[in-house]
mmCIF file with all atom_site columns, C-alpha atoms in Angstrom:
data_model
loop_
_atom_site.group_PDB
_atom_site.id
_atom_site.type_symbol
_atom_site.label_atom_id
_atom_site.label_alt_id
_atom_site.label_comp_id
_atom_site.label_asym_id
_atom_site.label_entity_id
_atom_site.label_seq_id
_atom_site.pdbx_PDB_ins_code
_atom_site.Cartn_x
_atom_site.Cartn_y
_atom_site.Cartn_z
_atom_site.occupancy
_atom_site.B_iso_or_equiv
_atom_site.pdbx_formal_charge
_atom_site.auth_seq_id
_atom_site.auth_comp_id
_atom_site.auth_asym_id
_atom_site.auth_atom_id
_atom_site.pdbx_PDB_model_num
ATOM 1   C CA . MET L 1 1   ? -54.594 -34.189 -85.847  1.00 46.00 ? 286 MET L CA 1
ATOM 2   C CA . SER L 1 2   ? -53.133 -30.784 -85.089  1.00 43.00 ? 287 SER L CA 1
ATOM 3   C CA . SER L 1 3   ? -53.661 -27.835 -87.408  1.00 42.00 ? 288 SER L CA 1
ATOM 4   C CA . ILE L 1 4   ? -50.010 -27.999 -88.425  1.00 42.00 ? 289 ILE L CA 1
ATOM 5   C CA . GLY L 1 5   ? -50.285 -31.722 -89.130  1.00 44.00 ? 290 GLY L CA 1
ATOM 6   C CA . LYS L 1 6   ? -53.429 -31.214 -91.226  1.00 45.00 ? 291 LYS L CA 1
ATOM 7   C CA . ASN L 1 7   ? -51.742 -28.415 -93.204  1.00 41.00 ? 292 ASN L CA 1
ATOM 8   C CA . LEU L 1 8   ? -48.605 -30.510 -93.798  1.00 40.00 ? 293 LEU L CA 1
ATOM 9   C CA . THR L 1 9   ? -50.773 -33.435 -94.868  1.00 47.00 ? 294 THR L CA 1
ATOM 10  C CA . ARG L 1 10  ? -52.845 -31.259 -97.205  1.00 46.00 ? 295 ARG L CA 1
ATOM 11  C CA . PHE L 1 11  ? -49.677 -29.838 -98.748  1.00 43.00 ? 296 PHE L CA 1
ATOM 12  C CA . ALA L 1 12  ? -48.305 -33.357 -99.110  1.00 48.00 ? 297 ALA L CA 1
ATOM 13  C CA . VAL L 1 13  ? -51.483 -34.550 -100.866 1.00 49.00 ? 298 VAL L CA 1
ATOM 14  C CA . ALA L 1 14  ? -51.251 -31.632 -103.298 1.00 47.00 ? 299 ALA L CA 1
ATOM 15  C CA . ALA L 1 15  ? -47.547 -32.313 -103.841 1.00 44.00 ? 300 ALA L CA 1
ATOM 16  C CA . SER L 1 16  ? -48.363 -35.930 -104.670 1.00 47.00 ? 301 SER L CA 1
ATOM 17  C CA . ALA L 1 17  ? -50.889 -34.853 -107.296 1.00 45.00 ? 302 ALA L CA 1
ATOM 18  C CA . VAL L 1 18  ? -48.411 -32.417 -108.837 1.00 42.00 ? 303 VAL L CA 1
ATOM 19  C CA . ALA L 1 19  ? -45.730 -35.107 -108.890 1.00 43.00 ? 304 ALA L CA 1
ATOM 20  C CA . ALA L 1 20  ? -48.142 -37.517 -110.594 1.00 42.00 ? 305 ALA L CA 1
ATOM 21  C CA . LEU L 1 21  ? -48.558 -35.000 -113.381 1.00 40.00 ? 306 LEU L CA 1
ATOM 22  C CA . GLY L 1 22  ? -44.825 -35.217 -114.071 1.00 40.00 ? 307 GLY L CA 1
ATOM 23  C CA . VAL L 1 23  ? -43.869 -31.968 -112.360 1.00 36.00 ? 308 VAL L CA 1
ATOM 24  C CA . VAL L 1 24  ? -40.705 -32.167 -110.292 1.00 36.00 ? 309 VAL L CA 1
ATOM 25  C CA . VAL L 1 25  ? -41.485 -31.650 -106.603 1.00 36.00 ? 310 VAL L CA 1
ATOM 26  C CA . PRO L 1 26  ? -38.630 -30.703 -104.281 1.00 33.00 ? 311 PRO L CA 1
ATOM 27  C CA . SER L 1 27  ? -37.791 -33.164 -101.539 1.00 36.00 ? 312 SER L CA 1
ATOM 28  C CA . THR L 1 28  ? -39.431 -31.484 -98.551  1.00 34.00 ? 313 THR L CA 1
ATOM 29  C CA . PRO L 1 29  ? -40.765 -32.955 -95.302  1.00 41.00 ? 314 PRO L CA 1
ATOM 30  C CA . ALA L 1 30  ? -44.322 -32.244 -96.500  1.00 35.00 ? 315 ALA L CA 1
ATOM 31  C CA . ALA L 1 31  ? -43.758 -33.968 -99.840  1.00 32.00 ? 316 ALA L CA 1
ATOM 32  C CA . ALA L 1 32  ? -42.262 -36.951 -98.029  1.00 38.00 ? 317 ALA L CA 1
ATOM 33  C CA . ALA L 1 33  ? -45.245 -37.008 -95.655  1.00 47.00 ? 318 ALA L CA 1
ATOM 34  C CA . SER L 1 34  ? -47.590 -37.630 -98.599  1.00 49.00 ? 319 SER L CA 1
ATOM 35  C CA . ALA L 1 35  ? -46.600 -41.289 -98.536  1.00 50.00 ? 320 ALA L CA 1
ATOM 36  C CA . THR L 1 36  ? -48.012 -41.614 -95.002  1.00 67.00 ? 321 THR L CA 1
ATOM 37  C CA . VAL L 1 37  ? -51.353 -39.826 -95.406  1.00 79.00 ? 322 VAL L CA 1
ATOM 38  C CA . CYS L 1 38  ? -53.079 -43.206 -95.547  1.00 88.00 ? 323 CYS L CA 1
ATOM 39  C CA . GLY L 1 39  ? -50.489 -45.076 -93.518  1.00 88.00 ? 324 GLY L CA 1
ATOM 40  C CA . THR L 1 40  ? -47.042 -46.534 -93.984  1.00 86.00 ? 325 THR L CA 1
ATOM 41  C CA . GLY L 1 41  ? -46.364 -47.936 -97.442  1.00 87.00 ? 326 GLY L CA 1
ATOM 42  C CA . TYR L 1 42  ? -49.254 -46.355 -99.365  1.00 86.00 ? 327 TYR L CA 1
ATOM 43  C CA . VAL L 1 43  ? -48.325 -44.901 -102.753 1.00 83.00 ? 328 VAL L CA 1
ATOM 44  C CA . PHE L 1 44  ? -50.187 -42.193 -104.698 1.00 84.00 ? 329 PHE L CA 1
ATOM 45  C CA . ASN L 1 45  ? -52.217 -43.774 -107.535 1.00 82.00 ? 330 ASN L CA 1
ATOM 46  C CA . ASP L 1 46  ? -54.582 -41.178 -109.039 1.00 83.00 ? 331 ASP L CA 1
ATOM 47  C CA . ALA L 1 47  ? -56.642 -38.009 -108.477 1.00 87.00 ? 332 ALA L CA 1
ATOM 48  C CA . LYS L 1 48  ? -60.082 -37.006 -109.766 1.00 90.00 ? 333 LYS L CA 1
ATOM 49  C CA . ALA L 1 49  ? -61.557 -33.471 -109.858 1.00 93.00 ? 334 ALA L CA 1
ATOM 50  C CA . LEU L 1 50  ? -65.178 -33.386 -108.630 1.00 94.00 ? 335 LEU L CA 1
ATOM 51  C CA . PRO L 1 51  ? -67.756 -32.704 -109.890 1.00 94.00 ? 336 PRO L CA 1
ATOM 52  C CA . SER L 1 52  ? -65.648 -31.904 -112.998 1.00 93.00 ? 337 SER L CA 1
ATOM 53  C CA . ALA L 1 53  ? -62.280 -30.465 -113.993 1.00 92.00 ? 338 ALA L CA 1
ATOM 54  C CA . THR L 1 54  ? -63.938 -27.172 -115.003 1.00 94.00 ? 339 THR L CA 1
ATOM 55  C CA . ASN L 1 55  ? -65.997 -26.885 -111.784 1.00 94.00 ? 340 ASN L CA 1
ATOM 56  C CA . ARG L 1 56  ? -63.669 -28.366 -109.162 1.00 95.00 ? 341 ARG L CA 1
ATOM 57  C CA . GLN L 1 57  ? -65.203 -28.261 -105.687 1.00 96.00 ? 342 GLN L CA 1
ATOM 58  C CA . ALA L 1 58  ? -63.191 -31.193 -104.358 1.00 95.00 ? 343 ALA L CA 1
ATOM 59  C CA . THR L 1 59  ? -60.442 -33.591 -105.391 1.00 92.00 ? 344 THR L CA 1
ATOM 60  C CA . LEU L 1 60  ? -60.623 -37.318 -104.740 1.00 92.00 ? 345 LEU L CA 1
ATOM 61  C CA . PHE L 1 61  ? -57.136 -38.766 -104.161 1.00 88.00 ? 346 PHE L CA 1
ATOM 62  C CA . PHE L 1 62  ? -56.423 -42.505 -104.438 1.00 86.00 ? 347 PHE L CA 1
ATOM 63  C CA . TYR L 1 63  ? -53.554 -44.425 -102.843 1.00 85.00 ? 348 TYR L CA 1
ATOM 64  C CA . MET L 1 64  ? -52.531 -48.113 -103.001 1.00 82.00 ? 349 MET L CA 1
ATOM 65  C CA . LYS L 1 65  ? -50.561 -50.572 -100.885 1.00 82.00 ? 350 LYS L CA 1
ATOM 66  C CA . GLY L 1 66  ? -50.659 -54.118 -102.247 1.00 77.00 ? 351 GLY L CA 1
ATOM 67  C CA . ASN L 1 67  ? -54.338 -55.123 -102.371 1.00 74.00 ? 352 ASN L CA 1
ATOM 68  C CA . SER L 1 68  ? -55.370 -52.299 -100.035 1.00 80.00 ? 353 SER L CA 1
ATOM 69  C CA . ALA L 1 69  ? -56.793 -48.986 -101.205 1.00 84.00 ? 354 ALA L CA 1
ATOM 70  C CA . CYS L 1 70  ? -57.117 -45.596 -99.532  1.00 88.00 ? 355 CYS L CA 1
ATOM 71  C CA . ALA L 1 71  ? -58.941 -42.398 -100.522 1.00 91.00 ? 356 ALA L CA 1
ATOM 72  C CA . ILE L 1 72  ? -59.059 -38.785 -99.354  1.00 92.00 ? 357 ILE L CA 1
ATOM 73  C CA . LEU L 1 73  ? -61.607 -36.146 -100.425 1.00 94.00 ? 358 LEU L CA 1
ATOM 74  C CA . ASP L 1 74  ? -59.901 -32.740 -100.444 1.00 92.00 ? 359 ASP L CA 1
ATOM 75  C CA . ASN L 1 75  ? -62.075 -29.643 -99.957  1.00 94.00 ? 360 ASN L CA 1
ATOM 76  C CA . ASN L 1 76  ? -61.125 -27.158 -102.716 1.00 93.00 ? 361 ASN L CA 1
ATOM 77  C CA . THR L 1 77  ? -63.562 -24.468 -101.544 1.00 95.00 ? 362 THR L CA 1
ATOM 78  C CA . THR L 1 78  ? -63.277 -21.830 -98.858  1.00 93.00 ? 363 THR L CA 1
ATOM 79  C CA . GLY L 1 79  ? -64.588 -22.702 -95.420  1.00 94.00 ? 364 GLY L CA 1
ATOM 80  C CA . ALA L 1 80  ? -65.812 -25.912 -93.853  1.00 97.00 ? 365 ALA L CA 1
ATOM 81  C CA . LYS L 1 81  ? -68.260 -28.082 -95.782  1.00 97.00 ? 366 LYS L CA 1
ATOM 82  C CA . TYR L 1 82  ? -70.179 -31.216 -94.868  1.00 98.00 ? 367 TYR L CA 1
ATOM 83  C CA . MET L 1 83  ? -68.343 -34.118 -96.503  1.00 97.00 ? 368 MET L CA 1
ATOM 84  C CA . ASP L 1 84  ? -69.153 -37.828 -96.563  1.00 97.00 ? 369 ASP L CA 1
ATOM 85  C CA . LEU L 1 85  ? -66.579 -40.229 -98.043  1.00 96.00 ? 370 LEU L CA 1
ATOM 86  C CA . GLN L 1 86  ? -67.010 -44.010 -98.241  1.00 94.00 ? 371 GLN L CA 1
ATOM 87  C CA . MET L 1 87  ? -64.964 -46.744 -99.892  1.00 90.00 ? 372 MET L CA 1
ATOM 88  C CA . TYR L 1 88  ? -65.697 -50.478 -99.962  1.00 84.00 ? 373 TYR L CA 1
ATOM 89  C CA . PRO L 1 89  ? -65.065 -53.564 -102.124 1.00 78.00 ? 374 PRO L CA 1
ATOM 90  C CA . GLY L 1 90  ? -67.828 -54.201 -104.680 1.00 74.00 ? 375 GLY L CA 1
ATOM 91  C CA . ASP L 1 91  ? -71.219 -53.675 -103.030 1.00 74.00 ? 376 ASP L CA 1
ATOM 92  C CA . THR L 1 92  ? -70.091 -54.677 -99.528  1.00 74.00 ? 377 THR L CA 1
ATOM 93  C CA . LYS L 1 93  ? -70.328 -51.429 -97.543  1.00 73.00 ? 378 LYS L CA 1
ATOM 94  C CA . SER L 1 94  ? -69.672 -53.238 -94.259  1.00 72.00 ? 379 SER L CA 1
ATOM 95  C CA . ALA L 1 95  ? -66.152 -54.179 -95.448  1.00 72.00 ? 380 ALA L CA 1
ATOM 96  C CA . GLY L 1 96  ? -65.096 -50.576 -96.057  1.00 79.00 ? 381 GLY L CA 1
ATOM 97  C CA . GLU L 1 97  ? -64.779 -47.343 -94.150  1.00 90.00 ? 382 GLU L CA 1
ATOM 98  C CA . ARG L 1 98  ? -66.658 -44.054 -93.924  1.00 93.00 ? 383 ARG L CA 1
ATOM 99  C CA . ASP L 1 99  ? -65.621 -40.595 -92.761  1.00 96.00 ? 384 ASP L CA 1
ATOM 100 C CA . HIS L 1 100 ? -68.193 -37.810 -92.555  1.00 97.00 ? 385 HIS L CA 1
ATOM 101 C CA . GLY L 1 101 ? -68.609 -34.465 -90.876  1.00 97.00 ? 386 GLY L CA 1
ATOM 102 C CA . ASN L 1 102 ? -67.767 -30.800 -91.393  1.00 97.00 ? 387 ASN L CA 1
ATOM 103 C CA . PHE L 1 103 ? -64.261 -30.391 -92.786  1.00 96.00 ? 388 PHE L CA 1
ATOM 104 C CA . SER L 1 104 ? -62.337 -27.346 -93.985  1.00 94.00 ? 389 SER L CA 1
ATOM 105 C CA . GLU L 1 105 ? -59.400 -29.463 -95.231  1.00 91.00 ? 390 GLU L CA 1
ATOM 106 C CA . TYR L 1 106 ? -60.413 -33.014 -96.220  1.00 91.00 ? 391 TYR L CA 1
ATOM 107 C CA . ALA L 1 107 ? -62.478 -36.081 -95.369  1.00 94.00 ? 392 ALA L CA 1
ATOM 108 C CA . GLY L 1 108 ? -60.669 -39.359 -94.866  1.00 93.00 ? 393 GLY L CA 1
ATOM 109 C CA . PRO L 1 109 ? -58.539 -41.200 -95.180  1.00 93.00 ? 394 PRO L CA 1
ATOM 110 C CA . VAL L 1 110 ? -60.849 -44.179 -95.738  1.00 93.00 ? 395 VAL L CA 1
ATOM 111 C CA . HIS L 1 111 ? -59.529 -47.655 -96.488  1.00 87.00 ? 396 HIS L CA 1
ATOM 112 C CA . SER L 1 112 ? -60.645 -50.847 -98.140  1.00 83.00 ? 397 SER L CA 1
ATOM 113 C CA . SER L 1 113 ? -58.387 -53.717 -97.167  1.00 74.00 ? 398 SER L CA 1
ATOM 114 C CA . THR L 1 114 ? -60.049 -56.109 -99.595  1.00 67.00 ? 399 THR L CA 1
ATOM 115 C CA . LEU L 1 115 ? -60.632 -55.211 -103.212 1.00 64.00 ? 400 LEU L CA 1
ATOM 116 C CA . ALA L 1 116 ? -63.350 -56.863 -105.313 1.00 55.00 ? 401 ALA L CA 1
ATOM 117 C CA . ARG L 1 117 ? -62.911 -58.439 -108.763 1.00 54.00 ? 402 ARG L CA 1
ATOM 118 C CA . GLY L 1 118 ? -59.496 -60.010 -108.303 1.00 58.00 ? 403 GLY L CA 1
ATOM 119 C CA . GLY L 1 119 ? -58.071 -57.344 -106.018 1.00 59.00 ? 404 GLY L CA 1
ATOM 120 C CA . ARG L 1 120 ? -58.625 -54.345 -108.264 1.00 64.00 ? 405 ARG L CA 1
ATOM 121 C CA . CYS L 1 121 ? -62.060 -52.727 -107.727 1.00 76.00 ? 406 CYS L CA 1
ATOM 122 C CA . VAL L 1 122 ? -63.631 -50.568 -105.043 1.00 81.00 ? 407 VAL L CA 1
ATOM 123 C CA . THR L 1 123 ? -66.845 -48.563 -104.876 1.00 86.00 ? 408 THR L CA 1
ATOM 124 C CA . ILE L 1 124 ? -66.384 -44.972 -103.782 1.00 90.00 ? 409 ILE L CA 1
ATOM 125 C CA . THR L 1 125 ? -69.042 -42.474 -102.768 1.00 92.00 ? 410 THR L CA 1
ATOM 126 C CA . ALA L 1 126 ? -68.199 -38.828 -102.157 1.00 95.00 ? 411 ALA L CA 1
ATOM 127 C CA . LEU L 1 127 ? -70.724 -36.230 -101.076 1.00 97.00 ? 412 LEU L CA 1
ATOM 128 C CA . MET L 1 128 ? -70.050 -32.562 -100.311 1.00 97.00 ? 413 MET L CA 1
ATOM 129 C CA . LYS L 1 129 ? -72.625 -29.937 -99.289  1.00 97.00 ? 414 LYS L CA 1
ATOM 130 C CA . ASN L 1 130 ? -72.526 -26.561 -97.583  1.00 96.00 ? 415 ASN L CA 1
ATOM 131 C CA . THR L 1 131 ? -74.135 -28.111 -94.465  1.00 95.00 ? 416 THR L CA 1
ATOM 132 C CA . ALA L 1 132 ? -75.386 -31.572 -93.503  1.00 96.00 ? 417 ALA L CA 1
ATOM 133 C CA . SER L 1 133 ? -78.974 -30.401 -93.906  1.00 96.00 ? 418 SER L CA 1
ATOM 134 C CA . SER L 1 134 ? -78.457 -28.709 -97.304  1.00 94.00 ? 419 SER L CA 1
ATOM 135 C CA . THR L 1 135 ? -80.672 -30.076 -100.053 1.00 95.00 ? 420 THR L CA 1
ATOM 136 C CA . SER L 1 136 ? -78.272 -29.174 -102.862 1.00 95.00 ? 421 SER L CA 1
ATOM 137 C CA . ASN L 1 137 ? -74.952 -30.942 -103.355 1.00 96.00 ? 422 ASN L CA 1
ATOM 138 C CA . LEU L 1 138 ? -71.651 -29.432 -104.393 1.00 96.00 ? 423 LEU L CA 1
ATOM 139 C CA . VAL L 1 139 ? -70.385 -32.959 -105.134 1.00 96.00 ? 424 VAL L CA 1
ATOM 140 C CA . ASN L 1 140 ? -72.375 -36.194 -105.421 1.00 96.00 ? 425 ASN L CA 1
ATOM 141 C CA . PHE L 1 141 ? -70.161 -38.952 -106.798 1.00 93.00 ? 426 PHE L CA 1
ATOM 142 C CA . LYS L 1 142 ? -70.573 -42.710 -106.776 1.00 90.00 ? 427 LYS L CA 1
ATOM 143 C CA . GLY L 1 143 ? -68.529 -44.987 -108.928 1.00 84.00 ? 428 GLY L CA 1
ATOM 144 C CA . GLY L 1 144 ? -66.357 -48.002 -109.300 1.00 77.00 ? 429 GLY L CA 1
ATOM 145 C CA . TYR L 1 145 ? -62.652 -47.507 -109.453 1.00 69.00 ? 430 TYR L CA 1
ATOM 146 C CA . VAL L 1 146 ? -60.080 -49.932 -110.840 1.00 64.00 ? 431 VAL L CA 1
ATOM 147 C CA . PHE L 1 147 ? -56.592 -49.771 -109.428 1.00 59.00 ? 432 PHE L CA 1
ATOM 148 C CA . SER L 1 148 ? -54.625 -50.688 -112.515 1.00 52.00 ? 433 SER L CA 1
ATOM 149 C CA . VAL L 1 149 ? -52.490 -49.137 -115.225 1.00 37.00 ? 434 VAL L CA 1
ATOM 150 C CA . ASP L 1 150 ? -55.396 -48.527 -117.608 1.00 42.00 ? 435 ASP L CA 1
ATOM 151 C CA . ASN L 1 151 ? -57.989 -47.424 -114.988 1.00 45.00 ? 436 ASN L CA 1
ATOM 152 C CA . ASP L 1 152 ? -60.774 -49.034 -117.030 1.00 49.00 ? 437 ASP L CA 1
ATOM 153 C CA . ASP L 1 153 ? -63.614 -48.748 -114.513 1.00 48.00 ? 438 ASP L CA 1
ATOM 154 C CA . SER L 1 154 ? -65.958 -50.840 -116.688 1.00 49.00 ? 439 SER L CA 1
ATOM 155 C CA . GLU L 1 155 ? -64.622 -53.867 -114.801 1.00 53.00 ? 440 GLU L CA 1
ATOM 156 C CA . CYS L 1 156 ? -66.199 -52.520 -111.608 1.00 59.00 ? 441 CYS L CA 1
ATOM 157 C CA . ALA L 1 157 ? -69.682 -51.906 -113.033 1.00 55.00 ? 442 ALA L CA 1
#
């Protein structure tokens, strides 16, 4: 993707998160592009600050389209970082996708076309380090995620 495309996409992802918080976002080409970050028909579902809201190094964005899920790990630091993002149904890594490498903008999108537990749960892992060989992590997240109104991830445990 071109630098302009990446920047428009990154702006669109941020605009989606702002819109999800109830803030009115003007109708701009970048805001409209947020619906196609993961592909046609995906809709913004949720965002999670990592490792925490008070120490945000990255933001994990979730999108849905029917029983398909998509995620993007946004780099909220300066400069490129090694990022590794995976998403898969239940414990079946082979049925999901992985994107890893050095990214200054974001890792992903990654998709899971089949969701576990009745079409609602995925396992997501997100790793972010200064370099691939770094021994300390900026982000090291693994968890189940439920795509539903209540986001009760206990169903995915």
